[in-house]
PDB file of C-alpha atoms in Angstrom:
ATOM      1  CA  UNK A   1     -22.820  42.397 -84.806  1.00 42.00           C
ATOM      2  CA  UNK A   2     -25.454  39.721 -85.467  1.00 47.00           C
ATOM      3  CA  UNK A   3     -29.173  40.500 -85.114  1.00 50.00           C
ATOM      4  CA  UNK A   4     -29.691  38.529 -82.045  1.00 48.00           C
ATOM      5  CA  UNK A   5     -26.933  40.381 -80.188  1.00 44.00           C
ATOM      6  CA  UNK A   6     -28.347  43.724 -81.320  1.00 44.00           C
ATOM      7  CA  UNK A   7     -31.503  42.754 -79.359  1.00 51.00           C
ATOM      8  CA  UNK A   8     -29.479  42.965 -76.108  1.00 68.00           C
ATOM      9  CA  UNK A   9     -26.909  45.806 -76.871  1.00 87.00           C
ATOM     10  CA  UNK A  10     -28.919  49.000 -76.396  1.00 93.00           C
ATOM     11  CA  UNK A  11     -29.165  50.973 -79.556  1.00 95.00           C
ATOM     12  CA  UNK A  12     -29.247  54.853 -79.363  1.00 96.00           C
ATOM     13  CA  UNK A  13     -32.451  56.070 -81.121  1.00 97.00           C
ATOM     14  CA  UNK A  14     -33.187  59.609 -79.797  1.00 97.00           C
ATOM     15  CA  UNK A  15     -31.501  62.540 -77.909  1.00 98.00           C
ATOM     16  CA  UNK A  16     -33.245  65.663 -76.733  1.00 98.00           C
ATOM     17  CA  UNK A  17     -32.496  68.575 -74.469  1.00 98.00           C
ATOM     18  CA  UNK A  18     -34.731  69.580 -71.561  1.00 98.00           C
ATOM     19  CA  UNK A  19     -34.440  72.684 -69.483  1.00 98.00           C
ATOM     20  CA  UNK A  20     -33.680  72.206 -65.731  1.00 98.00           C
ATOM     21  CA  UNK A  21     -36.520  74.447 -64.172  1.00 97.00           C
ATOM     22  CA  UNK A  22     -36.251  76.252 -60.870  1.00 96.00           C
ATOM     23  CA  UNK A  23     -39.114  74.077 -59.638  1.00 97.00           C
ATOM     24  CA  UNK A  24     -37.334  70.894 -60.450  1.00 97.00           C
ATOM     25  CA  UNK A  25     -35.160  71.369 -57.411  1.00 96.00           C
ATOM     26  CA  UNK A  26     -35.705  69.939 -53.973  1.00 95.00           C
ATOM     27  CA  UNK A  27     -34.732  71.343 -50.482  1.00 94.00           C
ATOM     28  CA  UNK A  28     -31.075  70.346 -50.995  1.00 93.00           C
ATOM     29  CA  UNK A  29     -30.856  72.588 -54.137  1.00 93.00           C
ATOM     30  CA  UNK A  30     -30.442  69.746 -56.752  1.00 95.00           C
ATOM     31  CA  UNK A  31     -32.906  68.141 -59.127  1.00 98.00           C
ATOM     32  CA  UNK A  32     -35.428  66.107 -57.149  1.00 97.00           C
ATOM     33  CA  UNK A  33     -35.308  62.412 -57.813  1.00 96.00           C
ATOM     34  CA  UNK A  34     -38.855  62.190 -58.906  1.00 97.00           C
ATOM     35  CA  UNK A  35     -38.216  64.812 -61.662  1.00 98.00           C
ATOM     36  CA  UNK A  36     -35.788  62.404 -63.474  1.00 98.00           C
ATOM     37  CA  UNK A  37     -38.820  60.165 -64.126  1.00 98.00           C
ATOM     38  CA  UNK A  38     -40.621  63.250 -65.752  1.00 98.00           C
ATOM     39  CA  UNK A  39     -37.532  63.833 -67.876  1.00 98.00           C
ATOM     40  CA  UNK A  40     -37.591  60.153 -68.972  1.00 98.00           C
ATOM     41  CA  UNK A  41     -41.442  60.456 -69.687  1.00 97.00           C
ATOM     42  CA  UNK A  42     -40.930  63.491 -71.858  1.00 97.00           C
ATOM     43  CA  UNK A  43     -38.164  61.692 -73.855  1.00 97.00           C
ATOM     44  CA  UNK A  44     -40.343  58.656 -74.287  1.00 96.00           C
ATOM     45  CA  UNK A  45     -43.504  60.673 -75.235  1.00 95.00           C
ATOM     46  CA  UNK A  46     -41.308  62.628 -77.758  1.00 96.00           C
ATOM     47  CA  UNK A  47     -40.039  59.257 -79.270  1.00 97.00           C
ATOM     48  CA  UNK A  48     -43.580  57.847 -79.442  1.00 95.00           C
ATOM     49  CA  UNK A  49     -44.765  60.917 -81.287  1.00 94.00           C
ATOM     50  CA  UNK A  50     -41.728  60.770 -83.781  1.00 95.00           C
ATOM     51  CA  UNK A  51     -42.526  57.212 -84.416  1.00 94.00           C
ATOM     52  CA  UNK A  52     -46.210  57.882 -85.067  1.00 91.00           C
ATOM     53  CA  UNK A  53     -47.793  56.300 -82.118  1.00 91.00           C
ATOM     54  CA  UNK A  54     -50.999  58.058 -81.465  1.00 84.00           C
ATOM     55  CA  UNK A  55     -53.325  57.299 -78.539  1.00 81.00           C
ATOM     56  CA  UNK A  56     -56.192  55.129 -79.787  1.00 89.00           C
ATOM     57  CA  UNK A  57     -58.499  53.837 -77.039  1.00 92.00           C
ATOM     58  CA  UNK A  58     -60.241  51.762 -79.576  1.00 96.00           C
ATOM     59  CA  UNK A  59     -56.992  50.112 -80.930  1.00 95.00           C
ATOM     60  CA  UNK A  60     -53.462  49.266 -79.899  1.00 96.00           C
ATOM     61  CA  UNK A  61     -50.474  51.164 -78.629  1.00 95.00           C
ATOM     62  CA  UNK A  62     -47.705  51.397 -76.125  1.00 96.00           C
ATOM     63  CA  UNK A  63     -47.884  51.703 -72.343  1.00 95.00           C
ATOM     64  CA  UNK A  64     -45.145  51.338 -69.791  1.00 96.00           C
ATOM     65  CA  UNK A  65     -45.318  48.694 -67.131  1.00 97.00           C
ATOM     66  CA  UNK A  66     -42.261  49.596 -64.979  1.00 97.00           C
ATOM     67  CA  UNK A  67     -39.744  52.369 -64.711  1.00 97.00           C
ATOM     68  CA  UNK A  68     -36.442  52.604 -62.819  1.00 98.00           C
ATOM     69  CA  UNK A  69     -33.713  55.096 -62.277  1.00 98.00           C
ATOM     70  CA  UNK A  70     -30.198  55.046 -60.710  1.00 98.00           C
ATOM     71  CA  UNK A  71     -28.598  58.287 -59.654  1.00 98.00           C
ATOM     72  CA  UNK A  72     -24.766  58.834 -60.013  1.00 98.00           C
ATOM     73  CA  UNK A  73     -24.364  62.583 -59.901  1.00 98.00           C
ATOM     74  CA  UNK A  74     -26.519  65.559 -58.941  1.00 97.00           C
ATOM     75  CA  UNK A  75     -27.809  68.077 -61.418  1.00 97.00           C
ATOM     76  CA  UNK A  76     -28.589  71.695 -60.297  1.00 96.00           C
ATOM     77  CA  UNK A  77     -30.432  74.708 -61.824  1.00 95.00           C
ATOM     78  CA  UNK A  78     -29.701  76.484 -64.105  1.00 96.00           C
ATOM     79  CA  UNK A  79     -28.849  74.048 -66.879  1.00 97.00           C
ATOM     80  CA  UNK A  80     -30.008  71.698 -69.593  1.00 98.00           C
ATOM     81  CA  UNK A  81     -30.501  68.004 -69.423  1.00 98.00           C
ATOM     82  CA  UNK A  82     -29.262  65.928 -72.325  1.00 98.00           C
ATOM     83  CA  UNK A  83     -31.493  62.880 -72.427  1.00 98.00           C
ATOM     84  CA  UNK A  84     -30.618  59.883 -74.622  1.00 98.00           C
ATOM     85  CA  UNK A  85     -32.981  57.037 -75.346  1.00 98.00           C
ATOM     86  CA  UNK A  86     -31.665  53.648 -76.279  1.00 97.00           C
ATOM     87  CA  UNK A  87     -33.671  50.507 -77.315  1.00 97.00           C
ATOM     88  CA  UNK A  88     -32.592  47.239 -75.879  1.00 96.00           C
ATOM     89  CA  UNK A  89     -34.191  43.856 -75.980  1.00 95.00           C
ATOM     90  CA  UNK A  90     -37.310  43.364 -78.098  1.00 96.00           C
ATOM     91  CA  UNK A  91     -39.732  40.626 -76.918  1.00 96.00           C
ATOM     92  CA  UNK A  92     -43.026  39.354 -78.177  1.00 97.00           C
ATOM     93  CA  UNK A  93     -44.893  42.369 -76.926  1.00 97.00           C
ATOM     94  CA  UNK A  94     -42.281  44.370 -75.209  1.00 97.00           C
ATOM     95  CA  UNK A  95     -39.472  46.901 -75.827  1.00 97.00           C
ATOM     96  CA  UNK A  96     -36.890  47.465 -73.183  1.00 97.00           C
ATOM     97  CA  UNK A  97     -35.676  51.161 -73.062  1.00 97.00           C
ATOM     98  CA  UNK A  98     -32.722  52.757 -71.451  1.00 98.00           C
ATOM     99  CA  UNK A  99     -32.237  56.447 -70.708  1.00 98.00           C
ATOM    100  CA  UNK A 100     -29.142  58.293 -69.982  1.00 98.00           C
ATOM    101  CA  UNK A 101     -29.163  61.751 -68.562  1.00 98.00           C
ATOM    102  CA  UNK A 102     -26.367  64.294 -68.287  1.00 98.00           C
ATOM    103  CA  UNK A 103     -25.956  68.016 -68.323  1.00 98.00           C
ATOM    104  CA  UNK A 104     -25.563  69.437 -71.773  1.00 97.00           C
ATOM    105  CA  UNK A 105     -22.433  71.173 -70.626  1.00 97.00           C
ATOM    106  CA  UNK A 106     -20.909  67.980 -69.465  1.00 97.00           C
ATOM    107  CA  UNK A 107     -22.424  65.339 -71.889  1.00 96.00           C
ATOM    108  CA  UNK A 108     -19.928  62.665 -71.118  1.00 97.00           C
ATOM    109  CA  UNK A 109     -20.732  62.589 -67.405  1.00 98.00           C
ATOM    110  CA  UNK A 110     -23.827  60.497 -66.884  1.00 98.00           C
ATOM    111  CA  UNK A 111     -25.943  61.854 -63.927  1.00 98.00           C
ATOM    112  CA  UNK A 112     -28.624  59.273 -64.038  1.00 98.00           C
ATOM    113  CA  UNK A 113     -29.484  56.086 -65.898  1.00 98.00           C
ATOM    114  CA  UNK A 114     -32.884  54.654 -66.014  1.00 98.00           C
ATOM    115  CA  UNK A 115     -35.331  52.855 -68.241  1.00 97.00           C
ATOM    116  CA  UNK A 116     -38.734  51.334 -68.776  1.00 98.00           C
ATOM    117  CA  UNK A 117     -40.403  48.261 -70.118  1.00 98.00           C
ATOM    118  CA  UNK A 118     -42.851  49.310 -72.947  1.00 97.00           C
ATOM    119  CA  UNK A 119     -45.633  46.881 -73.631  1.00 97.00           C
ATOM    120  CA  UNK A 120     -47.721  46.871 -76.741  1.00 97.00           C
ATOM    121  CA  UNK A 121     -51.440  46.704 -75.552  1.00 96.00           C
ATOM    122  CA  UNK A 122     -54.847  46.073 -77.111  1.00 97.00           C
ATOM    123  CA  UNK A 123     -56.625  48.673 -75.197  1.00 96.00           C
ATOM    124  CA  UNK A 124     -60.290  47.440 -75.602  1.00 97.00           C
ATOM    125  CA  UNK A 125     -59.158  43.924 -74.322  1.00 97.00           C
ATOM    126  CA  UNK A 126     -56.927  45.506 -71.734  1.00 96.00           C
ATOM    127  CA  UNK A 127     -54.102  43.042 -72.495  1.00 97.00           C
ATOM    128  CA  UNK A 128     -50.739  42.768 -74.167  1.00 97.00           C
ATOM    129  CA  UNK A 129     -50.695  42.178 -77.804  1.00 97.00           C
ATOM    130  CA  UNK A 130     -47.784  41.020 -80.070  1.00 98.00           C
ATOM    131  CA  UNK A 131     -45.648  43.903 -81.574  1.00 97.00           C
ATOM    132  CA  UNK A 132     -46.719  44.566 -85.065  1.00 96.00           C
ATOM    133  CA  UNK A 133     -44.002  43.987 -87.649  1.00 95.00           C
ATOM    134  CA  UNK A 134     -44.095  47.785 -88.535  1.00 94.00           C
ATOM    135  CA  UNK A 135     -43.270  48.561 -84.859  1.00 95.00           C
ATOM    136  CA  UNK A 136     -40.410  46.075 -84.836  1.00 94.00           C
ATOM    137  CA  UNK A 137     -39.043  47.697 -87.935  1.00 92.00           C
ATOM    138  CA  UNK A 138     -39.092  51.223 -86.803  1.00 94.00           C
ATOM    139  CA  UNK A 139     -38.153  51.193 -82.985  1.00 94.00           C
ATOM    140  CA  UNK A 140     -34.406  50.520 -83.627  1.00 91.00           C
ATOM    141  CA  UNK A 141     -34.211  53.345 -86.280  1.00 91.00           C
ATOM    142  CA  UNK A 142     -32.170  56.304 -85.009  1.00 92.00           C
ATOM    143  CA  UNK A 143     -33.914  59.553 -84.920  1.00 88.00           C
ATOM    144  CA  UNK A 144     -30.981  61.427 -83.517  1.00 73.00           C
TER     145      UNK A 144
END
């Protein structure tokens, strides 16, 4: 695969497990749709931490500008979510991420697929900034 194609074919970089909590369920007895965004957030924050992205209000760092999720199958308590993060297209100041969520006891059955656009921001100027070379080098490295 050439380097340009790799920019568009999502690359798996991290997989974690998260407990399904009793409070994650809605009145229908399955994980509430909003909770999937919390699962994606936890995965993304874990990834940022492992990459060494520390919040620095006086410098630069990542923020998300959108998030989306499609639901294919319900998940119920008790159980564990297997959350996989993949990195897709990398732009001047952006990284597209994809998240796949399944139950750990059925890892091949994707229950939800979502993602977010991560933008590198200069916090004091409150605007996007080009991704530093060191960030471009590490975001595609698997931490699985």
